Every structure is written in structure tokens, then in C-alpha cells.
XYZ file of C-alpha atoms in Angstrom:
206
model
C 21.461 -18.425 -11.617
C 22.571 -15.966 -14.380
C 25.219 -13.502 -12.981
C 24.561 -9.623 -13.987
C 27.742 -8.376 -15.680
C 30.070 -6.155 -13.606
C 28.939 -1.687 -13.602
C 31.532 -0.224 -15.877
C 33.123 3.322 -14.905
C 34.747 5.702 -17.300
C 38.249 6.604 -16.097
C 37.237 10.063 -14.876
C 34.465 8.586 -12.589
C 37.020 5.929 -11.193
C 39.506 8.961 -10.068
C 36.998 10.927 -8.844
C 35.292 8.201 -6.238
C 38.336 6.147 -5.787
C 41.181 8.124 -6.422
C 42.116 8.345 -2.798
C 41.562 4.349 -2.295
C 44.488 2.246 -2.732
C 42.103 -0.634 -2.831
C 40.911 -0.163 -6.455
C 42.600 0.341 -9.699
C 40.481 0.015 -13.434
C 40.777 -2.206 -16.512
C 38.650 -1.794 -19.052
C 36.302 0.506 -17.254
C 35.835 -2.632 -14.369
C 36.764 -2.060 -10.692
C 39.456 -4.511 -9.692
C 40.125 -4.793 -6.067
C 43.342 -4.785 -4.954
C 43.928 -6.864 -1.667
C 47.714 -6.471 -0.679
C 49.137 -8.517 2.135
C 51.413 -7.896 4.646
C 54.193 -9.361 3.017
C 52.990 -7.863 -0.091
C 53.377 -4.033 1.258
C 57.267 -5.421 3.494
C 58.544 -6.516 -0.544
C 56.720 -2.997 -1.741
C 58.392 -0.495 0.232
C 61.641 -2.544 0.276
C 62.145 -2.465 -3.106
C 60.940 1.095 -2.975
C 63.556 2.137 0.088
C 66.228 0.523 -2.301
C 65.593 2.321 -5.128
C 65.563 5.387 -3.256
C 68.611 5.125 -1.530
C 69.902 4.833 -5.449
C 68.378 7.664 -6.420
C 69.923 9.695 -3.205
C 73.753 7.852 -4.225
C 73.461 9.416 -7.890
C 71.431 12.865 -6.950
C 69.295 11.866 -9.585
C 65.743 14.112 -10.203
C 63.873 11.230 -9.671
C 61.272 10.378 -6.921
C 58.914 7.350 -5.716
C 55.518 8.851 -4.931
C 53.363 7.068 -1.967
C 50.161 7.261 -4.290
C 49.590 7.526 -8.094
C 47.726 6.413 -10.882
C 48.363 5.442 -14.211
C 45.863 7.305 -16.807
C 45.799 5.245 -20.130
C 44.718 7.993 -22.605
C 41.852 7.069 -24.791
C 40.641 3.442 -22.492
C 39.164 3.071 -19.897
C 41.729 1.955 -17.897
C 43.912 3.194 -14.555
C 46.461 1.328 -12.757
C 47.828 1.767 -9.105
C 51.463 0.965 -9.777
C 53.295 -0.925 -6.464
C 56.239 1.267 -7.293
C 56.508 3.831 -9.501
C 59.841 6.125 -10.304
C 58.902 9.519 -11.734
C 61.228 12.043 -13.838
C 60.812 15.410 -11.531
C 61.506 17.370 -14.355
C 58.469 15.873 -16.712
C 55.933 16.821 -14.668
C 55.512 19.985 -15.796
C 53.840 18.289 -19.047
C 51.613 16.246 -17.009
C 47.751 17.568 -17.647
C 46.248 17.229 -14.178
C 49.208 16.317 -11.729
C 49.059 19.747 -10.131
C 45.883 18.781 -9.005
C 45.972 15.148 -8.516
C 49.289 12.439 -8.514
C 47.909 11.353 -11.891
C 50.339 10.421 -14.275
C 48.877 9.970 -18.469
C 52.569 10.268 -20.525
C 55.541 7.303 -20.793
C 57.669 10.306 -20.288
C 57.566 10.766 -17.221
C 57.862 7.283 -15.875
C 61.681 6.155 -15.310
C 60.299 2.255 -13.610
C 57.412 0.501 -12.674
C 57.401 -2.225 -10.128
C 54.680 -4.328 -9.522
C 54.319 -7.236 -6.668
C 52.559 -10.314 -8.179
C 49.548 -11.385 -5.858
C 46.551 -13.694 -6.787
C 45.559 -11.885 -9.977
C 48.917 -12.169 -11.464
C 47.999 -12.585 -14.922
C 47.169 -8.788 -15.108
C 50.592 -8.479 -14.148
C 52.962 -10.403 -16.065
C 50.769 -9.738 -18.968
C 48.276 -6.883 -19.043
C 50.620 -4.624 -17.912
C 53.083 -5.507 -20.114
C 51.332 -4.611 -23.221
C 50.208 -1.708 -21.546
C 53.190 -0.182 -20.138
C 55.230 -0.945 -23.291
C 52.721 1.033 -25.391
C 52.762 3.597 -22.607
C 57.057 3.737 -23.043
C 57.644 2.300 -19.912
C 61.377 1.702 -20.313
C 62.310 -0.290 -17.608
C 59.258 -2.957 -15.465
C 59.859 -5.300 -12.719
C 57.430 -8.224 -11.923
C 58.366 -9.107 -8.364
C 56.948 -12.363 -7.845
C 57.782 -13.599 -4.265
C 55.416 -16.140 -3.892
C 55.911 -18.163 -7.251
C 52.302 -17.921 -8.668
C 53.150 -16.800 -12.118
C 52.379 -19.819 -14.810
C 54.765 -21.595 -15.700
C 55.450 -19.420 -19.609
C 56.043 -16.725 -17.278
C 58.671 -18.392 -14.568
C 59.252 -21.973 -15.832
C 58.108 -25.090 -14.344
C 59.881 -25.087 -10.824
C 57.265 -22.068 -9.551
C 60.186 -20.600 -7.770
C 59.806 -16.910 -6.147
C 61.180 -14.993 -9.428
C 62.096 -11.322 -10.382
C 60.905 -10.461 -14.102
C 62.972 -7.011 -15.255
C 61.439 -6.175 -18.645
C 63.555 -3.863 -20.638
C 61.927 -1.536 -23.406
C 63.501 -2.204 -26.474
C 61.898 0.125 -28.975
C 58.020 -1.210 -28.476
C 58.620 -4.704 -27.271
C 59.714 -5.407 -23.388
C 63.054 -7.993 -23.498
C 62.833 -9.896 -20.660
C 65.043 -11.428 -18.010
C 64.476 -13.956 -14.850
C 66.274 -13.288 -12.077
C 66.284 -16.046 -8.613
C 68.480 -16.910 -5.740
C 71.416 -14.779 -5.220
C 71.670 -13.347 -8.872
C 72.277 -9.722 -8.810
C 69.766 -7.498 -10.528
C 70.428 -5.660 -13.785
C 68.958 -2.076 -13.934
C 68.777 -0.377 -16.562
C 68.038 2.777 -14.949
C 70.430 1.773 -11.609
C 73.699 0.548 -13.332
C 75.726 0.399 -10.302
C 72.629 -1.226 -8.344
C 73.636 -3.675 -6.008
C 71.335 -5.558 -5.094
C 69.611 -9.921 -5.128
C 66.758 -11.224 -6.387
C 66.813 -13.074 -2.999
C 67.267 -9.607 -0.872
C 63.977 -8.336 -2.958
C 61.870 -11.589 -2.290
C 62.855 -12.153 1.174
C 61.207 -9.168 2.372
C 58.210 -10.749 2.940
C 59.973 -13.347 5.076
C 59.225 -15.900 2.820
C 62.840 -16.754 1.957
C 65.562 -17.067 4.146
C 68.884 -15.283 3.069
């Protein structure tokens, strides 16, 4: 049995009908369904709570919005970012935010956090092409479970954080496990473990 190749959306479609739907986000004009776990969304708004309280410590103009999208000008592409720090004071450049939390320009994105589930390979490379050309300048790949390949996180497939680090186009990257302590670009005095960040989906014990 032949299978019929997958409807393709244009971007403006996709935030139109599913804009609202944390379910969905769209590569290459195909719907990609997003099914986050329980332990998925406890490592998500951990790392987003800890961030926060950062961003609180250093009265920085910086916030973590509950929804947005990521608008790839000229593709048909839109990513739902797990966590995503904006710059307050870029917004006012941003096209259609007043209407809808849809983010198109590098500028206004300070981080980008994204929990690995079964489709990691969008994550640890996808969207690391794309948010370096976007000027992303500072990505986490949170992988709590250990299913990146083994390029990605080496051959023990241990729980791993990936911090990518925009260095002018490329992303330098570091691995982080255990009880190292996370280096931030963006949070210097961040105090925080790689083991603190992939134990909140009680899948490590501290």
C-alpha cells in the first residue's frame, strides 16, 4: 500500500488554525505533533521557574512567555519553543506580536530551551541550524531521558544538558551531566546542576 504524502500548510495557515494548540508546531510546511509527557512539562517549567527567579535576582527586562511561536521568515516553518526568554524591550520591532505571541527576529530572543522527547533529532539538529541562522545566542537541549544518538551525547546515553553558545553563526557546544554546574551565558552567576534540571522529571535521584 502506497502512503499519500503528508497536506502541507503555509506558515500563515498553521498560526491561524493551530496557533492556540500547543500540540502542533511546523517544519517545512508539515504538521508535527508534539506529545509532551508529564515529566516532560515537570523538567519544562522547572527550568523555566529557574530562569525566572534569575531574571527577578538581576531585574533584568526579560520574560518567559507561557505560549509562543517561532516565525522563520521566508520557510515554511514555526516552532513551539519549550522555553523561550524574550528581550521586553524588542518587542516593539516585532511585526504581529501585538496581536499574537509570535516572535519572527533573533533579536528578540535572549534563550531557547528545548526538552528532547522521541523526535529528538529535530532537536539537537534542526533547531540548531535554525536558531543559529535565526541569532539565537544562547540554546539548551535538555535531554533527560538519554535518547539523543550517540554524536550528540556519546556512547553511555546518559540524561545530558547540551548549552549551545552562538559564536558569530556557528553554535559552540558543551555537555553538561551529573552534578556539573551549568554555564550561562546569559545567567553568569546561575547556580544551578545538570542533575537539578534532569531530575525534575523524577527520573534521577539527587
Amino acid at each position: 500500500m502506497v502512503q499519500s504524502a503528508p497536506k502541507l500548510i503555509d506558515v500563515n495557515e498553521f498560526i491561524t488554525q493551530y496557533g492556540d494548540n500547543n500540540n502542533y508546531e511546523l517544519i517545512d510546511g508539515e504538521l508535527i505533533e508534539m506529545e509532551p509527557t508529564g515529566p516532560h512539562e515537570q523538567v519544562s517549567s522547572f527550568t523555566s521557574r529557574k530562569l525566572n527567579v534569575e531574571i527577578d535576582r538581576h531585574n533584568l527586562p526579560y520574560f518567559t512567555p507561557h505560549r509562543c511561536l517561532i516565525k522563520l521568515l521566508g520557510t515554511s516553518t514555526a516552532f513551539r519553543p519549550d522555553v523561550i526568554v524574550l528581550d521586553q524591550t524588542q518587542l516593539i520591532n516585532e511585526p504581529l506580536w501585538q496581536q499574537e505571541p509570535v516572535i519572527t527576529s533573533g533579536k528578540s530572543i535572549k534563550l531557547i530551551a528545548e526538552v528532547v522527547s522521541t523526535n529528538w533529532q529535530n532537536d539537537y539538529a534542526r533547531k540548531v541550524e535554525d536558531y543559529a541562522l535565526l541569532g539565537v545566542p544562547e540554546y539548551w537541549i535538555i535531554d533527560y531521558l538519554g535518547l539523543g544518538g550517540r554524536e550528540y551525547i556519546g556512547k553511555t546515553k546518559q540524561p545530558t544538558i547540551t548549552i549551545c553558545k552562538l559564536i558569530e553563526d556557528e553554535y559552540q557546544k558543551q555537555l553538561f551531566q551529573d552534578d556539573a554546574q551549568l554555564v550561562s551565558s546569559l545567567f553568569p552567576n546561575l547556580q544551578l546542576t545538570a542533575k537539578q534540571v534532569l531530575s525534575a522529571g523524577g527520573t534521577v535521584t539527587i
